[in-house]
PDB file of C-alpha atoms and ligand atoms in Angstrom:
ATOM      1  CA  MET A 487      28.836 -20.731  23.862  1.00 33.00           C
ATOM      2  CA  THR A 488      25.982 -22.696  22.726  1.00 38.00           C
ATOM      3  CA  GLU A 489      23.898 -21.478  19.838  1.00 43.00           C
ATOM      4  CA  THR A 490      21.317 -19.644  21.922  1.00 44.00           C
ATOM      5  CA  ARG A 491      23.920 -17.761  23.846  1.00 42.00           C
ATOM      6  CA  GLN A 492      24.833 -16.436  20.339  1.00 49.00           C
ATOM      7  CA  HIS A 493      21.742 -15.085  19.155  1.00 86.00           C
ATOM      8  CA  VAL A 494      20.319 -13.561  22.239  1.00 95.00           C
ATOM      9  CA  ARG A 495      21.986 -10.281  23.693  1.00 95.00           C
ATOM     10  CA  GLU A 496      24.235 -10.622  25.974  1.00 95.00           C
ATOM     11  CA  GLU A 497      23.025  -7.803  28.181  1.00 95.00           C
ATOM     12  CA  ILE A 498      19.458  -9.568  28.175  1.00 96.00           C
ATOM     13  CA  LEU A 499      21.120 -12.895  29.252  1.00 96.00           C
ATOM     14  CA  ALA A 500      23.417 -10.634  32.102  1.00 95.00           C
ATOM     15  CA  TYR A 501      20.395  -9.086  33.455  1.00 95.00           C
ATOM     16  CA  TYR A 502      17.827 -11.624  34.130  1.00 95.00           C
ATOM     17  CA  ALA A 503      21.008 -13.988  35.420  1.00 95.00           C
ATOM     18  CA  GLN A 504      20.963 -11.446  38.495  1.00 93.00           C
ATOM     19  CA  GLY A 505      17.521 -13.454  39.381  1.00 92.00           C
ATOM     20  CA  LYS A 506      15.433 -10.894  40.099  1.00 89.00           C
ATOM     21  CA  GLU A 507      12.744 -12.355  37.549  1.00 85.00           C
ATOM     22  CA  ASP A 508      11.305 -14.692  39.748  1.00 84.00           C
ATOM     23  CA  ALA A 509      10.130 -12.407  42.652  1.00 84.00           C
ATOM     24  CA  ARG A 510       8.581  -9.537  40.646  1.00 78.00           C
ATOM     25  CA  LEU A 511       5.155 -10.920  39.525  1.00 80.00           C
ATOM     26  CA  ARG A 512       4.862 -13.294  42.929  1.00 75.00           C
ATOM     27  CA  GLU A 513       2.494 -12.202  45.962  1.00 71.00           C
ATOM     28  CA  GLY A 514       4.450  -9.638  47.827  1.00 67.00           C
ATOM     29  CA  GLY A 515       6.127  -8.423  44.791  1.00 70.00           C
ATOM     30  CA  ALA A 516       5.336  -4.497  43.717  1.00 77.00           C
ATOM     31  CA  PRO A 517       2.006  -3.921  42.805  1.00 78.00           C
ATOM     32  CA  ALA A 518       2.161  -3.265  39.549  1.00 84.00           C
ATOM     33  CA  GLY A 519       3.531  -7.059  38.862  1.00 91.00           C
ATOM     34  CA  ARG A 520       1.090  -8.637  41.100  1.00 93.00           C
ATOM     35  CA  LEU A 521      -1.585  -6.700  38.634  1.00 95.00           C
ATOM     36  CA  GLU A 522       0.202  -7.871  35.866  1.00 96.00           C
ATOM     37  CA  PHE A 523      -0.467 -11.585  37.144  1.00 96.00           C
ATOM     38  CA  TRP A 524      -3.550 -11.603  38.141  1.00 96.00           C
ATOM     39  CA  ARG A 525      -4.493  -9.853  34.864  1.00 97.00           C
ATOM     40  CA  THR A 526      -2.606 -12.288  32.487  1.00 98.00           C
ATOM     41  CA  GLN A 527      -3.894 -15.554  34.491  1.00 98.00           C
ATOM     42  CA  ASP A 528      -7.591 -14.319  33.913  1.00 98.00           C
ATOM     43  CA  VAL A 529      -7.492 -13.449  30.414  1.00 98.00           C
ATOM     44  CA  LEU A 530      -5.657 -16.769  29.958  1.00 98.00           C
ATOM     45  CA  ARG A 531      -8.292 -18.826  31.763  1.00 98.00           C
ATOM     46  CA  ARG A 532     -10.519 -17.203  29.241  1.00 98.00           C
ATOM     47  CA  LEU A 533      -8.712 -17.761  26.301  1.00 98.00           C
ATOM     48  CA  LEU A 534      -7.071 -21.307  27.042  1.00 98.00           C
ATOM     49  CA  PRO A 535      -8.893 -24.342  25.781  1.00 98.00           C
ATOM     50  CA  ALA A 536      -9.817 -26.951  28.725  1.00 98.00           C
ATOM     51  CA  ALA A 537      -7.463 -28.742  30.285  1.00 97.00           C
ATOM     52  CA  PRO A 538      -5.608 -31.070  29.794  1.00 97.00           C
ATOM     53  CA  ALA A 539      -4.092 -29.037  26.344  1.00 98.00           C
ATOM     54  CA  ARG A 540      -0.632 -29.016  25.743  1.00 98.00           C
ATOM     55  CA  VAL A 541       1.010 -25.492  26.278  1.00 98.00           C
ATOM     56  CA  LEU A 542       4.568 -24.343  25.188  1.00 98.00           C
ATOM     57  CA  ASP A 543       5.237 -21.310  27.346  1.00 98.00           C
ATOM     58  CA  SER A 544       8.272 -19.675  25.143  1.00 98.00           C
ATOM     59  CA  GLY A 545      10.350 -17.215  27.292  1.00 98.00           C
ATOM     60  CA  GLY A 546       8.795 -18.409  30.523  1.00 98.00           C
ATOM     61  CA  GLY A 547      11.232 -17.179  32.273  1.00 97.00           C
ATOM     62  CA  SER A 548      11.550 -18.899  35.836  1.00 97.00           C
ATOM     63  CA  GLY A 549       8.002 -20.517  35.412  1.00 98.00           C
ATOM     64  CA  VAL A 550       5.441 -17.837  37.111  1.00 97.00           C
ATOM     65  CA  HIS A 551       3.020 -18.733  34.899  1.00 98.00           C
ATOM     66  CA  ALA A 552       4.149 -22.369  33.667  1.00 98.00           C
ATOM     67  CA  GLU A 553       3.830 -23.226  37.232  1.00 98.00           C
ATOM     68  CA  TRP A 554      -0.216 -22.238  37.733  1.00 98.00           C
ATOM     69  CA  LEU A 555      -0.589 -23.720  33.898  1.00 98.00           C
ATOM     70  CA  ALA A 556       0.485 -26.749  35.308  1.00 98.00           C
ATOM     71  CA  ARG A 557      -1.252 -26.923  38.365  1.00 98.00           C
ATOM     72  CA  ASP A 558      -4.714 -26.040  36.376  1.00 98.00           C
ATOM     73  CA  GLY A 559      -4.195 -29.229  34.891  1.00 98.00           C
ATOM     74  CA  TYR A 560      -2.354 -28.297  31.439  1.00 98.00           C
ATOM     75  CA  GLU A 561       0.783 -30.145  29.732  1.00 98.00           C
ATOM     76  CA  VAL A 562       3.515 -27.308  30.003  1.00 98.00           C
ATOM     77  CA  GLU A 563       6.987 -27.154  28.340  1.00 98.00           C
ATOM     78  CA  LEU A 564       9.338 -23.800  28.707  1.00 98.00           C
ATOM     79  CA  VAL A 565      11.913 -22.841  26.367  1.00 98.00           C
ATOM     80  CA  ASP A 566      14.000 -19.889  27.893  1.00 98.00           C
ATOM     81  CA  PRO A 567      17.352 -18.813  26.990  1.00 98.00           C
ATOM     82  CA  VAL A 568      18.508 -17.684  30.690  1.00 98.00           C
ATOM     83  CA  PRO A 569      20.146 -20.588  32.533  1.00 98.00           C
ATOM     84  CA  LEU A 570      18.973 -19.952  35.912  1.00 97.00           C
ATOM     85  CA  HIS A 571      15.728 -19.622  34.457  1.00 98.00           C
ATOM     86  CA  VAL A 572      15.385 -22.948  32.908  1.00 98.00           C
ATOM     87  CA  GLU A 573      16.843 -24.371  35.929  1.00 98.00           C
ATOM     88  CA  GLN A 574      14.136 -22.801  38.458  1.00 97.00           C
ATOM     89  CA  ALA A 575      11.177 -23.789  36.011  1.00 98.00           C
ATOM     90  CA  ALA A 576      12.170 -26.935  35.725  1.00 98.00           C
ATOM     91  CA  ARG A 577      12.030 -27.449  39.264  1.00 98.00           C
ATOM     92  CA  ILE A 578       8.241 -26.607  38.878  1.00 98.00           C
ATOM     93  CA  PRO A 579       6.083 -29.952  39.392  1.00 97.00           C
ATOM     94  CA  GLY A 580       4.674 -30.803  36.020  1.00 97.00           C
ATOM     95  CA  VAL A 581       7.299 -28.354  33.995  1.00 98.00           C
ATOM     96  CA  ARG A 582       9.848 -29.423  31.790  1.00 98.00           C
ATOM     97  CA  ALA A 583      11.632 -26.817  30.704  1.00 98.00           C
ATOM     98  CA  ARG A 584      14.465 -26.397  28.460  1.00 98.00           C
ATOM     99  CA  SER A 585      17.301 -23.756  26.711  1.00 98.00           C
ATOM    100  CA  GLY A 586      16.199 -22.036  23.504  1.00 98.00           C
ATOM    101  CA  ASP A 587      15.284 -19.229  21.878  1.00 98.00           C
ATOM    102  CA  ALA A 588      11.425 -17.941  20.546  1.00 98.00           C
ATOM    103  CA  ARG A 589      12.954 -17.531  17.056  1.00 98.00           C
ATOM    104  CA  SER A 590      14.107 -20.801  16.290  1.00 97.00           C
ATOM    105  CA  LEU A 591      12.294 -23.078  19.069  1.00 97.00           C
ATOM    106  CA  PRO A 592      13.355 -26.843  20.082  1.00 97.00           C
ATOM    107  CA  ALA A 593      10.374 -28.257  19.334  1.00 97.00           C
ATOM    108  CA  ASP A 594       7.984 -30.387  16.497  1.00 98.00           C
ATOM    109  CA  ASP A 595       5.961 -28.862  13.833  1.00 98.00           C
ATOM    110  CA  SER A 596       2.271 -28.596  15.086  1.00 98.00           C
ATOM    111  CA  ALA A 597       3.161 -30.094  18.599  1.00 98.00           C
ATOM    112  CA  TYR A 598       0.892 -27.894  21.064  1.00 98.00           C
ATOM    113  CA  ASP A 599      -2.787 -26.466  21.402  1.00 98.00           C
ATOM    114  CA  VAL A 600      -1.407 -23.252  22.588  1.00 98.00           C
ATOM    115  CA  VAL A 601       1.943 -21.278  22.532  1.00 99.00           C
ATOM    116  CA  LEU A 602       2.255 -18.257  24.829  1.00 98.00           C
ATOM    117  CA  LEU A 603       5.306 -15.764  24.078  1.00 98.00           C
ATOM    118  CA  LEU A 604       5.250 -13.885  27.225  1.00 98.00           C
ATOM    119  CA  GLY A 605       8.399 -11.643  27.130  1.00 97.00           C
ATOM    120  CA  PRO A 606      10.415 -12.827  23.822  1.00 98.00           C
ATOM    121  CA  LEU A 607       8.389  -9.863  21.828  1.00 98.00           C
ATOM    122  CA  TYR A 608       9.439  -7.035  23.990  1.00 97.00           C
ATOM    123  CA  HIS A 609      13.288  -8.444  24.186  1.00 98.00           C
ATOM    124  CA  LEU A 610      13.587  -8.487  20.078  1.00 97.00           C
ATOM    125  CA  PRO A 611      14.049  -4.926  19.035  1.00 96.00           C
ATOM    126  CA  GLU A 612      14.049  -5.519  15.186  1.00 97.00           C
ATOM    127  CA  ARG A 613      10.671  -6.012  13.777  1.00 98.00           C
ATOM    128  CA  ALA A 614      11.461  -9.047  11.824  1.00 97.00           C
ATOM    129  CA  ASP A 615      12.859 -10.948  14.863  1.00 97.00           C
ATOM    130  CA  ARG A 616       9.555 -10.592  16.168  1.00 98.00           C
ATOM    131  CA  VAL A 617       7.616 -11.529  13.144  1.00 98.00           C
ATOM    132  CA  ARG A 618      10.480 -14.674  13.241  1.00 98.00           C
ATOM    133  CA  ALA A 619       9.607 -15.540  17.243  1.00 98.00           C
ATOM    134  CA  LEU A 620       5.399 -15.233  16.411  1.00 98.00           C
ATOM    135  CA  GLY A 621       6.691 -17.621  12.937  1.00 98.00           C
ATOM    136  CA  GLU A 622       8.295 -19.984  15.208  1.00 98.00           C
ATOM    137  CA  ALA A 623       5.176 -20.267  17.131  1.00 98.00           C
ATOM    138  CA  TYR A 624       2.788 -20.486  14.287  1.00 98.00           C
ATOM    139  CA  ARG A 625       5.343 -23.824  12.963  1.00 98.00           C
ATOM    140  CA  VAL A 626       4.952 -25.294  16.406  1.00 98.00           C
ATOM    141  CA  VAL A 627       1.389 -24.893  17.048  1.00 98.00           C
ATOM    142  CA  ARG A 628      -1.490 -27.166  15.710  1.00 98.00           C
ATOM    143  CA  PRO A 629      -3.768 -25.957  13.153  1.00 98.00           C
ATOM    144  CA  GLY A 630      -7.022 -24.114  14.610  1.00 98.00           C
ATOM    145  CA  GLY A 631      -4.039 -23.441  17.916  1.00 98.00           C
ATOM    146  CA  LEU A 632      -3.943 -20.288  19.923  1.00 98.00           C
ATOM    147  CA  VAL A 633      -0.632 -17.929  19.670  1.00 99.00           C
ATOM    148  CA  VAL A 634      -1.052 -14.996  22.981  1.00 99.00           C
ATOM    149  CA  ALA A 635       1.831 -12.875  22.968  1.00 99.00           C
ATOM    150  CA  ALA A 636       2.666  -9.712  25.416  1.00 98.00           C
ATOM    151  CA  THR A 637       4.163  -7.103  24.612  1.00 98.00           C
ATOM    152  CA  ILE A 638       5.359  -3.612  26.585  1.00 98.00           C
ATOM    153  CA  ASN A 639       3.496  -0.557  25.915  1.00 98.00           C
ATOM    154  CA  ARG A 640       5.471   2.269  24.344  1.00 98.00           C
ATOM    155  CA  PHE A 641       4.232   4.997  26.966  1.00 98.00           C
ATOM    156  CA  ALA A 642       4.694   2.491  29.850  1.00 97.00           C
ATOM    157  CA  GLY A 643       8.356   4.011  31.261  1.00 95.00           C
ATOM    158  CA  LEU A 644       6.828   7.552  30.955  1.00 96.00           C
ATOM    159  CA  HIS A 645       3.672   6.208  32.941  1.00 95.00           C
ATOM    160  CA  ASP A 646       5.997   4.481  35.688  1.00 93.00           C
ATOM    161  CA  VAL A 647       8.529   6.983  36.001  1.00 93.00           C
ATOM    162  CA  LEU A 648       6.091   9.796  35.995  1.00 94.00           C
ATOM    163  CA  ARG A 649       4.501   7.899  39.094  1.00 91.00           C
ATOM    164  CA  GLU A 650       7.174   7.397  41.047  1.00 90.00           C
ATOM    165  CA  GLU A 651       8.413  11.043  40.544  1.00 93.00           C
ATOM    166  CA  ARG A 652      11.652  10.113  38.577  1.00 93.00           C
ATOM    167  CA  TYR A 653      10.988  11.897  36.033  1.00 95.00           C
ATOM    168  CA  PHE A 654      11.372  14.992  37.278  1.00 96.00           C
ATOM    169  CA  ASP A 655      15.181  14.174  37.092  1.00 95.00           C
ATOM    170  CA  PRO A 656      16.326  15.730  34.067  1.00 96.00           C
ATOM    171  CA  ALA A 657      18.649  12.526  32.950  1.00 94.00           C
ATOM    172  CA  GLN A 658      15.782  10.489  33.475  1.00 93.00           C
ATOM    173  CA  ARG A 659      13.545  12.583  31.582  1.00 95.00           C
ATOM    174  CA  ALA A 660      15.113  12.689  28.782  1.00 95.00           C
ATOM    175  CA  ARG A 661      15.618   8.644  28.736  1.00 94.00           C
ATOM    176  CA  THR A 662      11.706   8.259  28.951  1.00 95.00           C
ATOM    177  CA  ASP A 663      11.416  10.625  26.321  1.00 96.00           C
ATOM    178  CA  ALA A 664      13.359   9.197  23.721  1.00 95.00           C
ATOM    179  CA  VAL A 665      11.545   5.713  24.238  1.00 95.00           C
ATOM    180  CA  GLY A 666       8.243   7.202  23.736  1.00 95.00           C
ATOM    181  CA  HIS A 667       9.629   8.745  20.510  1.00 96.00           C
ATOM    182  CA  HIS A 668      11.206   5.077  19.188  1.00 96.00           C
ATOM    183  CA  GLY A 669      10.228   2.372  21.564  1.00 96.00           C
ATOM    184  CA  ARG A 670      13.716   1.252  21.884  1.00 95.00           C
ATOM    185  CA  HIS A 671      14.829   1.312  25.919  1.00 94.00           C
ATOM    186  CA  GLY A 672      18.602   0.183  26.424  1.00 92.00           C
ATOM    187  CA  THR A 673      20.503  -0.624  29.508  1.00 92.00           C
ATOM    188  CA  GLU A 674      21.330   3.191  30.728  1.00 86.00           C
ATOM    189  CA  GLY A 675      19.650   3.882  33.867  1.00 80.00           C
ATOM    190  CA  GLY A 676      20.541   0.272  35.122  1.00 77.00           C
ATOM    191  CA  LEU A 677      16.763  -0.815  35.858  1.00 84.00           C
ATOM    192  CA  PHE A 678      15.843  -2.708  32.734  1.00 92.00           C
ATOM    193  CA  THR A 679      17.526  -3.927  29.894  1.00 94.00           C
ATOM    194  CA  THR A 680      17.640  -3.795  25.922  1.00 95.00           C
ATOM    195  CA  ALA A 681      13.766  -4.043  24.945  1.00 96.00           C
ATOM    196  CA  TYR A 682      11.233  -2.689  22.688  1.00 98.00           C
ATOM    197  CA  PHE A 683       8.443  -0.723  23.791  1.00 98.00           C
ATOM    198  CA  ALA A 684       5.748  -0.885  20.844  1.00 98.00           C
ATOM    199  CA  GLN A 685       2.394   0.670  19.984  1.00 98.00           C
ATOM    200  CA  PRO A 686      -0.801  -1.245  20.108  1.00 98.00           C
ATOM    201  CA  ASP A 687      -1.252  -1.633  16.407  1.00 98.00           C
ATOM    202  CA  GLU A 688       2.312  -2.904  16.098  1.00 98.00           C
ATOM    203  CA  PRO A 689       1.522  -7.255  17.220  1.00 98.00           C
ATOM    204  CA  PRO A 690      -1.505  -7.522  15.184  1.00 98.00           C
ATOM    205  CA  ALA A 691       0.220  -6.685  12.054  1.00 98.00           C
ATOM    206  CA  GLU A 692       3.484  -8.359  13.261  1.00 98.00           C
ATOM    207  CA  PHE A 693       0.890 -11.306  13.927  1.00 98.00           C
ATOM    208  CA  THR A 694      -0.418 -11.143  10.381  1.00 98.00           C
ATOM    209  CA  ASP A 695       2.917 -11.086   8.806  1.00 98.00           C
ATOM    210  CA  ALA A 696       3.460 -14.430  10.366  1.00 98.00           C
ATOM    211  CA  GLY A 697       0.456 -16.007   8.921  1.00 98.00           C
ATOM    212  CA  LEU A 698      -1.700 -15.756  12.700  1.00 98.00           C
ATOM    213  CA  ALA A 699      -5.332 -14.605  12.352  1.00 98.00           C
ATOM    214  CA  VAL A 700      -5.420 -12.129  15.095  1.00 98.00           C
ATOM    215  CA  GLU A 701      -8.520 -12.532  17.473  1.00 98.00           C
ATOM    216  CA  GLY A 702      -8.657  -9.958  20.160  1.00 98.00           C
ATOM    217  CA  GLN A 703      -6.090  -7.545  22.508  1.00 98.00           C
ATOM    218  CA  TYR A 704      -6.172  -7.268  26.263  1.00 98.00           C
ATOM    219  CA  GLY A 705      -4.724  -4.425  28.132  1.00 98.00           C
ATOM    220  CA  LEU A 706      -3.584  -5.857  31.367  1.00 98.00           C
ATOM    221  CA  GLU A 707      -3.075  -3.531  33.890  1.00 96.00           C
ATOM    222  CA  GLY A 708      -5.701  -0.826  32.577  1.00 96.00           C
ATOM    223  CA  VAL A 709      -5.244   2.372  34.255  1.00 95.00           C
ATOM    224  CA  ALA A 710      -5.262   0.884  38.351  1.00 94.00           C
ATOM    225  CA  TRP A 711      -1.783   0.699  38.358  1.00 94.00           C
ATOM    226  CA  LEU A 712      -1.098   4.280  38.170  1.00 93.00           C
ATOM    227  CA  MET A 713      -3.040   5.134  40.817  1.00 91.00           C
ATOM    228  CA  GLY A 714      -1.374   5.772  44.186  1.00 86.00           C
ATOM    229  CA  GLY A 715      -3.727   3.472  46.606  1.00 87.00           C
ATOM    230  CA  VAL A 716      -3.189   0.519  44.201  1.00 89.00           C
ATOM    231  CA  GLU A 717      -1.148  -1.470  46.671  1.00 87.00           C
ATOM    232  CA  ASP A 718      -3.239  -0.941  49.791  1.00 89.00           C
ATOM    233  CA  TRP A 719      -6.512  -2.144  47.200  1.00 92.00           C
ATOM    234  CA  LEU A 720      -4.533  -5.320  45.738  1.00 91.00           C
ATOM    235  CA  ASP A 721      -3.937  -5.940  49.902  1.00 91.00           C
ATOM    236  CA  ASP A 722      -7.834  -5.860  50.333  1.00 94.00           C
ATOM    237  CA  PRO A 723      -9.489  -9.260  48.746  1.00 95.00           C
ATOM    238  CA  GLU A 724     -12.598  -6.815  48.297  1.00 97.00           C
ATOM    239  CA  ARG A 725     -11.008  -3.961  46.655  1.00 96.00           C
ATOM    240  CA  ARG A 726      -8.415  -6.398  44.787  1.00 95.00           C
ATOM    241  CA  GLU A 727     -11.498  -7.904  43.114  1.00 96.00           C
ATOM    242  CA  ALA A 728     -13.032  -4.518  42.522  1.00 97.00           C
ATOM    243  CA  VAL A 729      -9.975  -3.388  40.488  1.00 96.00           C
ATOM    244  CA  LEU A 730      -9.358  -6.864  38.581  1.00 97.00           C
ATOM    245  CA  ALA A 731     -12.743  -6.488  37.171  1.00 97.00           C
ATOM    246  CA  ALA A 732     -12.626  -2.982  36.417  1.00 97.00           C
ATOM    247  CA  SER A 733      -9.763  -3.834  34.680  1.00 97.00           C
ATOM    248  CA  ARG A 734     -11.570  -6.812  32.852  1.00 98.00           C
ATOM    249  CA  ARG A 735     -14.508  -4.243  32.066  1.00 98.00           C
ATOM    250  CA  ILE A 736     -11.987  -2.049  29.880  1.00 98.00           C
ATOM    251  CA  GLU A 737      -9.643  -4.474  28.534  1.00 98.00           C
ATOM    252  CA  SER A 738     -10.332  -4.726  25.241  1.00 98.00           C
ATOM    253  CA  GLU A 739     -11.407  -0.745  24.822  1.00 98.00           C
ATOM    254  CA  PRO A 740      -9.446   0.596  22.151  1.00 97.00           C
ATOM    255  CA  THR A 741      -8.941   3.994  23.147  1.00 97.00           C
ATOM    256  CA  LEU A 742      -7.132   2.297  26.472  1.00 98.00           C
ATOM    257  CA  LEU A 743      -4.804  -0.224  25.350  1.00 98.00           C
ATOM    258  CA  GLY A 744      -2.011   1.818  25.797  1.00 98.00           C
ATOM    259  CA  ALA A 745      -2.528   2.749  28.885  1.00 97.00           C
ATOM    260  CA  SER A 746      -1.738  -0.557  30.193  1.00 97.00           C
ATOM    261  CA  GLY A 747       1.763  -1.363  30.938  1.00 97.00           C
ATOM    262  CA  HIS A 748       1.385  -4.736  29.203  1.00 98.00           C
ATOM    263  CA  LEU A 749      -0.627  -5.873  26.182  1.00 98.00           C
ATOM    264  CA  LEU A 750      -1.750  -9.463  25.070  1.00 98.00           C
ATOM    265  CA  THR A 751      -2.339 -10.094  21.517  1.00 99.00           C
ATOM    266  CA  SER A 752      -4.192 -13.369  20.809  1.00 98.00           C
ATOM    267  CA  GLY A 753      -4.234 -15.138  17.274  1.00 98.00           C
ATOM    268  CA  ARG A 754      -4.493 -18.436  15.651  1.00 98.00           C
ATOM    269  CA  ARG A 755      -2.846 -20.702  13.155  1.00 98.00           C
ATOM    270  CA  PRO A 756      -5.549 -20.649  10.834  1.00 98.00           C
ATOM    271  CA  LEU A 757      -6.880 -24.126  10.032  1.00 98.00           C
TER     272      LEU A 757
HETATM  273  C1  SAM B1121      10.243 -10.007  31.656  1.00 65.92           C
HETATM  274  S1  SAM B1121      10.661 -11.933  31.410  1.00 65.92           S
HETATM  275  C2  SAM B1121       8.941 -12.923  31.631  1.00 65.92           C
HETATM  276  C3  SAM B1121       9.036 -14.156  32.041  1.00 65.92           C
HETATM  277  C4  SAM B1121       7.479 -14.485  32.050  1.00 65.92           C
HETATM  278  N1  SAM B1121       6.949 -15.279  30.746  1.00 65.92           N
HETATM  279  C5  SAM B1121       6.554 -13.650  32.800  1.00 65.92           C
HETATM  280  O1  SAM B1121       5.711 -13.604  31.980  1.00 65.92           O
HETATM  281  O2  SAM B1121       6.718 -13.838  34.237  1.00 65.92           O
HETATM  282  C6  SAM B1121      10.905 -11.885  29.801  1.00 65.92           C
HETATM  283  C7  SAM B1121      11.485 -13.080  29.582  1.00 65.92           C
HETATM  284  O3  SAM B1121      12.156 -13.406  28.234  1.00 65.92           O
HETATM  285  C8  SAM B1121      13.351 -13.896  27.805  1.00 65.92           C
HETATM  286  N2  SAM B1121      13.693 -13.894  26.260  1.00 65.92           N
HETATM  287  C9  SAM B1121      14.238 -12.974  26.408  1.00 65.92           C
HETATM  288  N3  SAM B1121      14.828 -12.684  24.787  1.00 65.92           N
HETATM  289  C10 SAM B1121      14.252 -14.177  24.279  1.00 65.92           C
HETATM  290  C11 SAM B1121      14.656 -14.471  23.047  1.00 65.92           C
HETATM  291  N4  SAM B1121      14.968 -14.811  21.738  1.00 65.92           N
HETATM  292  N5  SAM B1121      13.633 -16.034  22.783  1.00 65.92           N
HETATM  293  C12 SAM B1121      12.834 -16.351  24.118  1.00 65.92           C
HETATM  294  N6  SAM B1121      13.226 -15.770  25.257  1.00 65.92           N
HETATM  295  C13 SAM B1121      13.343 -14.559  25.468  1.00 65.92           C
HETATM  296  C14 SAM B1121      14.013 -13.564  29.011  1.00 65.92           C
HETATM  297  O4  SAM B1121      14.903 -14.993  29.346  1.00 65.92           O
HETATM  298  C15 SAM B1121      13.303 -13.801  30.431  1.00 65.92           C
HETATM  299  O5  SAM B1121      12.834 -14.941  30.964  1.00 65.92           O
END
């Protein structure tokens, strides 16, 4: 057993070892996943410095984002604790992938212009671990460099199961209401794995505790992911652009941050 496997919970590794993650955000996947992908790309393309720049994708999974970042001309390194994800990402042209944990990155101090954490924070239920992962991002990004982290919003599960009408099953409703109360998602129900669903004001406080200066927050899916027609809208190029533009217009509206399924928080290591 390696260092990494001792730290990352077995049920998280087992969940991702099923190999379902690679298809989640790609074309042909579920509408919420496609929207999350396009909106993440939209926000990152505005926040990142011009290519070429050195990007570390911490918890980068199978490389769904690393792939387009490399194509855009960035030097991309990816770290993930799941062996299958590392293998998949290592096959992407221009991406260097290795095994590791966001809380103890196998990387040198100040080595990157950008560190992305699009996954690790919501798989670390303890606040001290999330601050540790952000502290590692602080260590490996250069002074003045950018850190962007994703969280799953506290009521994403409620919105999702209501939309899918699974909320009317009493056992599902009890589990969903409990997550809305304390934020901790378990393995029961089999749909996801150990995770923490955060309130929008939590990541900024965690960034600050890690020494990072917070710059912005961006709701990814807005409210469109909750609408019945979204699948057809995303299949139609004109309507898709309208949905993406509408989601962009409300992305940092404070009253709507928690309506999205996922939230990006951006910050910088001070000079
Ligand atoms: C939902 S996937 C997201 C993958 C990719 N970043 C994306 O946005 O599509 C979450 C990822 O976080 C990784 N992860 C979980 N715990 C982690 C940890 N402690 N350190 C680094 N990555 C972790 C998982 O292996 C998985 O690849």
